[in-house]
Coordinates of C-alpha atoms and ligand atoms in Angstrom, one line a residue:
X1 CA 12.8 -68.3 18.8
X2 CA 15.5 -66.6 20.4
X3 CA 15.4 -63.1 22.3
X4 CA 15.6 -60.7 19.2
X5 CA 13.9 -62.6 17.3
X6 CA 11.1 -62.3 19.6
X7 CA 11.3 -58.6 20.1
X8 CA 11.1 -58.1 15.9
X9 CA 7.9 -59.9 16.1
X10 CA 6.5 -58.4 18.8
X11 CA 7.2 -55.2 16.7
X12 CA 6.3 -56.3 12.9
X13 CA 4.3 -53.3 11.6
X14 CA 2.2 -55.8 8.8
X15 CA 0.5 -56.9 12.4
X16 CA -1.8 -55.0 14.0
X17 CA -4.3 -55.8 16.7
X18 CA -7.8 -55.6 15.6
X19 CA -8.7 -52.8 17.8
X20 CA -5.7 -50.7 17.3
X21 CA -6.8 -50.7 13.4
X22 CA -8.1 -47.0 12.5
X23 CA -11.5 -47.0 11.1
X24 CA -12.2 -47.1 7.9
X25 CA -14.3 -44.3 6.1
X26 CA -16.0 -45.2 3.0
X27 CA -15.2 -45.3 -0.2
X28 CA -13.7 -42.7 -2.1
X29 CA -15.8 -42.7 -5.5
X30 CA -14.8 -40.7 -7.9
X31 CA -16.7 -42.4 -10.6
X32 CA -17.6 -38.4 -12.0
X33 CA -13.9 -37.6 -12.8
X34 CA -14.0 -35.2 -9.6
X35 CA -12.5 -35.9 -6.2
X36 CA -13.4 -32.3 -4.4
X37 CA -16.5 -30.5 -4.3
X38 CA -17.0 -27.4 -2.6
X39 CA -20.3 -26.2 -2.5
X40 CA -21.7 -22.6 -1.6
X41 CA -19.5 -22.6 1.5
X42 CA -19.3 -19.4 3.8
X43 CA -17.7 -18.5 7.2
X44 CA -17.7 -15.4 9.5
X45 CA -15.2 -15.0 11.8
X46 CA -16.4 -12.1 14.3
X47 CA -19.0 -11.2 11.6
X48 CA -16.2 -10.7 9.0
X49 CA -16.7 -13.5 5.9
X50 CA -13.5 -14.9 5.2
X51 CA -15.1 -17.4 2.9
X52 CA -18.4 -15.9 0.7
X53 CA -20.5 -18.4 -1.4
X54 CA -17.5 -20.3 -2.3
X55 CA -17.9 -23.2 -5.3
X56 CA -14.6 -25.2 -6.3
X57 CA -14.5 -28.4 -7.9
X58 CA -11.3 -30.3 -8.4
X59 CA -11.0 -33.1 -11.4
X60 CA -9.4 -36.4 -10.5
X61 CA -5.7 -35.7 -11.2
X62 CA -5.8 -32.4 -11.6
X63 CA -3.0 -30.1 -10.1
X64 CA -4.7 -26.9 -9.5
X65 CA -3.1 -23.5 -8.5
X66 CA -5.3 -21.5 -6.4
X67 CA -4.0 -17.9 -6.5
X68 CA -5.3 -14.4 -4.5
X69 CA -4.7 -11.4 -2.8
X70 CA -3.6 -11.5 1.2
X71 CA -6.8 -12.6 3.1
X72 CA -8.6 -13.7 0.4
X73 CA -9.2 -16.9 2.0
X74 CA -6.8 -19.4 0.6
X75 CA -5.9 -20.8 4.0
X76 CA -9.1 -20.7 5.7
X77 CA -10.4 -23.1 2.4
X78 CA -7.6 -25.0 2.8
X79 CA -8.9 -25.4 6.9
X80 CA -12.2 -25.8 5.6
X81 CA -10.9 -29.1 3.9
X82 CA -9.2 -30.9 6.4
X83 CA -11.7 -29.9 9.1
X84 CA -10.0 -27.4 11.1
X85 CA -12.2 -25.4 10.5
X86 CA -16.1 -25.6 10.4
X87 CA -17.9 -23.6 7.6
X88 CA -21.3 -21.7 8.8
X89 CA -23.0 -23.5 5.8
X90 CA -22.2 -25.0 2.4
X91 CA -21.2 -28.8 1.6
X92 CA -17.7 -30.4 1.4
X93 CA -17.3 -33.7 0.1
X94 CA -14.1 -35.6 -0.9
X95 CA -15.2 -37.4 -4.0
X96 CA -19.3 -38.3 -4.2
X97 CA -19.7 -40.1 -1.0
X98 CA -17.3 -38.9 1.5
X99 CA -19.1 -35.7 3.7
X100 CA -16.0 -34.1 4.8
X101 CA -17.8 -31.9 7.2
X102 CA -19.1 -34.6 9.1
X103 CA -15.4 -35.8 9.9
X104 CA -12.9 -35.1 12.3
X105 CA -9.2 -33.9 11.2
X106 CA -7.4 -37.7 11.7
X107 CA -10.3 -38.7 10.2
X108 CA -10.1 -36.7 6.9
X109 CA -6.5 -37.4 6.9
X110 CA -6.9 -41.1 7.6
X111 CA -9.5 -40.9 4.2
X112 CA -6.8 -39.4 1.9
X113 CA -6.8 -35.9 2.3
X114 CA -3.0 -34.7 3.0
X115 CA -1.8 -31.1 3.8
X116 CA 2.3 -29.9 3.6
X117 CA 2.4 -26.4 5.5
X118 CA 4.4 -23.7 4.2
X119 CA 7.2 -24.3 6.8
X120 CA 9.0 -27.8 6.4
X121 CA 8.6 -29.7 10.0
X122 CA 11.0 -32.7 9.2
X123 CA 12.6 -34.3 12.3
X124 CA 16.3 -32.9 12.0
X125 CA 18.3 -35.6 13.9
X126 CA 16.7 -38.4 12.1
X127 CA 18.0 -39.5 8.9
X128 CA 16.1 -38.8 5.7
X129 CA 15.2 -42.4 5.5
X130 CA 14.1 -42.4 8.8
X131 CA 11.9 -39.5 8.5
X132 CA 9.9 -41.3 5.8
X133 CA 9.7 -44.5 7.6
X134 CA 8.3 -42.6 10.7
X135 CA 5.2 -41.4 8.0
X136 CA 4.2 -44.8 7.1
X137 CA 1.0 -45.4 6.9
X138 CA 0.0 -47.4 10.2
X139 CA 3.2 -46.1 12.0
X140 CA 3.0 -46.6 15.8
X141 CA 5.0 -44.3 17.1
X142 CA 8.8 -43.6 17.0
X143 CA 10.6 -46.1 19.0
X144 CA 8.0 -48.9 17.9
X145 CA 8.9 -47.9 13.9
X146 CA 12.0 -47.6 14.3
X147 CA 12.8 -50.6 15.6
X148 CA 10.5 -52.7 14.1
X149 CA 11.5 -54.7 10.9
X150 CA 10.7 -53.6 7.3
X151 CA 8.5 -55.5 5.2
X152 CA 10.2 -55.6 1.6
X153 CA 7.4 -54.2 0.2
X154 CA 7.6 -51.4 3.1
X155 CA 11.3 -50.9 2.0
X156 CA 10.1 -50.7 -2.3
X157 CA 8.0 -47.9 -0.9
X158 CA 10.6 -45.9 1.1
X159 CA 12.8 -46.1 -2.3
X160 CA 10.5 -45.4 -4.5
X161 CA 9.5 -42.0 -2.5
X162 CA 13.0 -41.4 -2.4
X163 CA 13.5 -41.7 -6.2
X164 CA 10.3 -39.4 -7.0
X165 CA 11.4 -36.5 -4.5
X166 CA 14.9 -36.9 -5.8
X167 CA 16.9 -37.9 -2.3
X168 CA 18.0 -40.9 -2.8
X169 CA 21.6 -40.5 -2.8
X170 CA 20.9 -38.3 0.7
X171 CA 19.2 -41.1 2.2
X172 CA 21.3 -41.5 5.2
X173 CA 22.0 -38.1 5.6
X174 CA 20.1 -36.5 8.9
X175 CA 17.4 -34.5 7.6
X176 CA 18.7 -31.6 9.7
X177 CA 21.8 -31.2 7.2
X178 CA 19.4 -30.7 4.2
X179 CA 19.0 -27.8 2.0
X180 CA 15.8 -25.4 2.5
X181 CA 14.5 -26.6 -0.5
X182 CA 15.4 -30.5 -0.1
X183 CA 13.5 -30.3 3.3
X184 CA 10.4 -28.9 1.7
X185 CA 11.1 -32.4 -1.0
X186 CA 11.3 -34.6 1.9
X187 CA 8.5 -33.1 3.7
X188 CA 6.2 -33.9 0.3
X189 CA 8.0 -37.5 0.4
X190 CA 6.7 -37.3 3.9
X191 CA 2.8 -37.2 3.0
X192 CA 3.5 -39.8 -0.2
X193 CA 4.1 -42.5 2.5
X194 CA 0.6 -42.0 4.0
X195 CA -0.8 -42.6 0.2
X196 CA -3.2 -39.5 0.0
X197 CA -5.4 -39.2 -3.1
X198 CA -5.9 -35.6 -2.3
X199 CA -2.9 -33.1 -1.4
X200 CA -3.2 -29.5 -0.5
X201 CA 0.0 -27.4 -0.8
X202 CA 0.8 -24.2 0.6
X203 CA 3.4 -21.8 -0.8
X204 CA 6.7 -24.7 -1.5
X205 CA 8.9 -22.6 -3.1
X206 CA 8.7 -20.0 -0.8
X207 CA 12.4 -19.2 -0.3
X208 CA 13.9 -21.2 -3.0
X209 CA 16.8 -20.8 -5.5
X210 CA 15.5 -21.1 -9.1
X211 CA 16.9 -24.8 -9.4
X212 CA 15.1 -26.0 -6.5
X213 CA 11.9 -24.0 -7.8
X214 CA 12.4 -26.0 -11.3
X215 CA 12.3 -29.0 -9.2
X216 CA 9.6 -28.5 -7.4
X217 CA 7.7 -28.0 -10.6
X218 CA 8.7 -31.1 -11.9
X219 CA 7.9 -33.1 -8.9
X220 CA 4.1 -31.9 -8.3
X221 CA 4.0 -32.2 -12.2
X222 CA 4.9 -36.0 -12.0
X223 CA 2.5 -36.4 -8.8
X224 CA -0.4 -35.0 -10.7
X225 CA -2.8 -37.7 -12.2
X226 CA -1.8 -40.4 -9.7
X227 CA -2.8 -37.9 -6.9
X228 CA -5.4 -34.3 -7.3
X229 CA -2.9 -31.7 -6.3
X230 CA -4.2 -28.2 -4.8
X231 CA -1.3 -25.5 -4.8
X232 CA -1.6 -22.7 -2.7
X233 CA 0.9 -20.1 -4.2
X234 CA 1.9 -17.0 -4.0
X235 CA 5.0 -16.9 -6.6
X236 CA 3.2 -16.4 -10.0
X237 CA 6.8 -16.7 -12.0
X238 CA 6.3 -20.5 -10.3
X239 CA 2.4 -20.9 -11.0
X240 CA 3.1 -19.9 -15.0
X241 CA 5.6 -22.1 -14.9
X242 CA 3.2 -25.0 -13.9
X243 CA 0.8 -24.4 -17.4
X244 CA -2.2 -25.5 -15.3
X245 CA -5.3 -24.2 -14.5
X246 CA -5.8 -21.2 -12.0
X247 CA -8.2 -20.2 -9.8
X248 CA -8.3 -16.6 -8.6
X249 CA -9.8 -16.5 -5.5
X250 CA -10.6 -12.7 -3.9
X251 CA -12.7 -12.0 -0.7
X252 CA -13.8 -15.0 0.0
X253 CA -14.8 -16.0 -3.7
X254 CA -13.9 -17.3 -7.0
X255 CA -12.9 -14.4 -9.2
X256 CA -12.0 -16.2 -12.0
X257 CA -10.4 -19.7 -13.3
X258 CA -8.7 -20.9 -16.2
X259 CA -4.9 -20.7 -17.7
X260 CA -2.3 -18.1 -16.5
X261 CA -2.4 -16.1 -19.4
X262 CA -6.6 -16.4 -19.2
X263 CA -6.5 -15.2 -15.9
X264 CA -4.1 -12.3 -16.3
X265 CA -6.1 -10.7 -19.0
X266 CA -9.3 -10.7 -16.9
X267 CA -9.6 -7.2 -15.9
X268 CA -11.0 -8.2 -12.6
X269 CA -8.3 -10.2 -11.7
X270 CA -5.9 -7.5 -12.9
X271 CA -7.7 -4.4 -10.7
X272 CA -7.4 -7.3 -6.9
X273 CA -4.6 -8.6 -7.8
X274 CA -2.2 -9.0 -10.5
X275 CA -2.3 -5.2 -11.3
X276 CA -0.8 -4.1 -7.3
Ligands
ATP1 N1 -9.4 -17.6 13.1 C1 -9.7 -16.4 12.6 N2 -10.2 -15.4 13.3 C2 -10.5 -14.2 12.7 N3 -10.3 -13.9 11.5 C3 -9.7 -14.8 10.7 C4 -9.3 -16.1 11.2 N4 -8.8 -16.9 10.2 C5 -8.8 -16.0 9.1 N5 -9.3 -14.8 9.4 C6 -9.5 -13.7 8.5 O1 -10.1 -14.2 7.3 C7 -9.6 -13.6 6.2 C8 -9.0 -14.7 5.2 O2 -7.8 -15.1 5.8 P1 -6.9 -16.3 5.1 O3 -5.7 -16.5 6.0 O4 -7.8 -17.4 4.8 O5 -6.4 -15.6 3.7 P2 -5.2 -16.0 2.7 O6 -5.8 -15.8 1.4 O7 -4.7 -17.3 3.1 O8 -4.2 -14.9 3.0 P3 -2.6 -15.0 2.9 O9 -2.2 -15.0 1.4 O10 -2.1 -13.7 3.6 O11 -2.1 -16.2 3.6 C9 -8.5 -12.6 6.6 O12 -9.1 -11.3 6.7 C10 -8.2 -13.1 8.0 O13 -7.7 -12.1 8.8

């Protein structure tokens, strides 16, 4: 084996020692057709309850848009989710056997559970493809990825992310050089790579033309049923657009759920929210 080809094994990413291997949480089961339960959840901060009695349950598949006045607790669910933040009582489980509140946040990532922030945070000197290959599941850190040798299969995955967010003719292009709305693309192909079964969304289209919005649509739209989707969203043009169930979320609480146009009617909803 010469020199380089000693160096590529050394750095094969199928190989990992058995120690370095993350551990693995159980199961997800989702054998009852729901992947997200949250159950009579409640937090104070300084005696103020950002999150009141909350229930949500999210359907396998679903894509849901969760909807609500500023501080009605959108992000601090979201938090609740991927453990950053700790509820003062309730339950939290990612499908029927996964606690989520007895995890840490890499753990609940390293379950499934991905989260895109409202800001993209793609690396800007690296090239598109790069940037995905750096989110690989299992990746070890950027000068051991990027100089260790693709599997084929690794490569099929990288391509097939491209395809669904749309950027494969911009593969080789650095990320930097992107449009605001193709970074926010890439940054969704981003959490693909790390196969979630569960992604939380907050606000995409924020500062979007209306192509890029139409996009955007279709994209979570394709990702729904092989992944649960929850869509934090402040653009209600974008949410009807969607057609999907809504949840109305005011003070801490569920207000109200069902379609757009459901929603909209409830005088409730209108009075908090829709009617400012
Ligand atoms: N760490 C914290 N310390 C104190 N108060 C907090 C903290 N996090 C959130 N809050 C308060 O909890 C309430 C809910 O905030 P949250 O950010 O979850 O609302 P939101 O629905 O996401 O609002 P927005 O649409 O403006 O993002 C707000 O009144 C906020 O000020």
């Amino acid at each position: 084996m010469n020199m380089t080809d000693a160096f590529y094994e050394y750095g094969r990413r199928d190989q990992v020692f058995e120690f370095l291997k993350p551990v693995q949480s159980p199961m997800l089961d989702v054998a009852k057709g729901y992947i997200l339960y949250l159950e009579d959840i409640s937090v104070s901060f300084d005696g103020f309850k950002a999150i009141n009695d909350l229930n949500l349950y999210i359907k396998e598949g679903e894509l849901r848009c969760i909807i609500g006045p500023n501080g009605a607790g959108k992000t601090t669910m979201m938090d609740i989710i991927t453990g950053k933040t700790r509820p003062d009582s309730g339950s939290a489980w990612f499908g029927q056997s996964i606690n989520l509140l007895n995890m840490s946040e890499p753990e609940i990532a390293q379950a499934g559970i991905g989260r895109k922030f409202q800001k993209p945070t793609v690396f800007e000197q690296l090239s598109v493809f790069s940037n995905l290959e750096l989110s690989m599941s299992g990746a070890k850190g950027v000068f051991a990825t990027l100089t260790a040798r693709l599997t084929g299969e690794q490569k099929d995955q990288i391509d097939q992310v491209l395809t669904q967010i749309g950027l494969l003719d911009q593969r080789w292009l650095d990320a930097g050089s992107l449009s605001h709305g193709q970074k926010q693309w890439l940054e969704i192909g981003m959490l693909l790579m790390q196969n979630p079964k569960l992604l939380l969304v907050d606000e995409p289209v924020a500062g979007m033309t209306h192509q890029e919005m139409d996009r955007t649509g279709e994209l979570l739209t394709s990702l729904a049923g092989q992944h649960s989707i929850v869509l934090v969203e402040h653009d209600m043009d974008f949410v009807r657009s969607l057609a999907k169930q809504v949840t109305v979320l005011h003070q801490g609480s569920v207000l109200a759920e069902g379609s757009m146009e459901q929603v909209q009617q409830d005088p409730r909803v209108v009075e908090v929210y829709l009617g400012e």
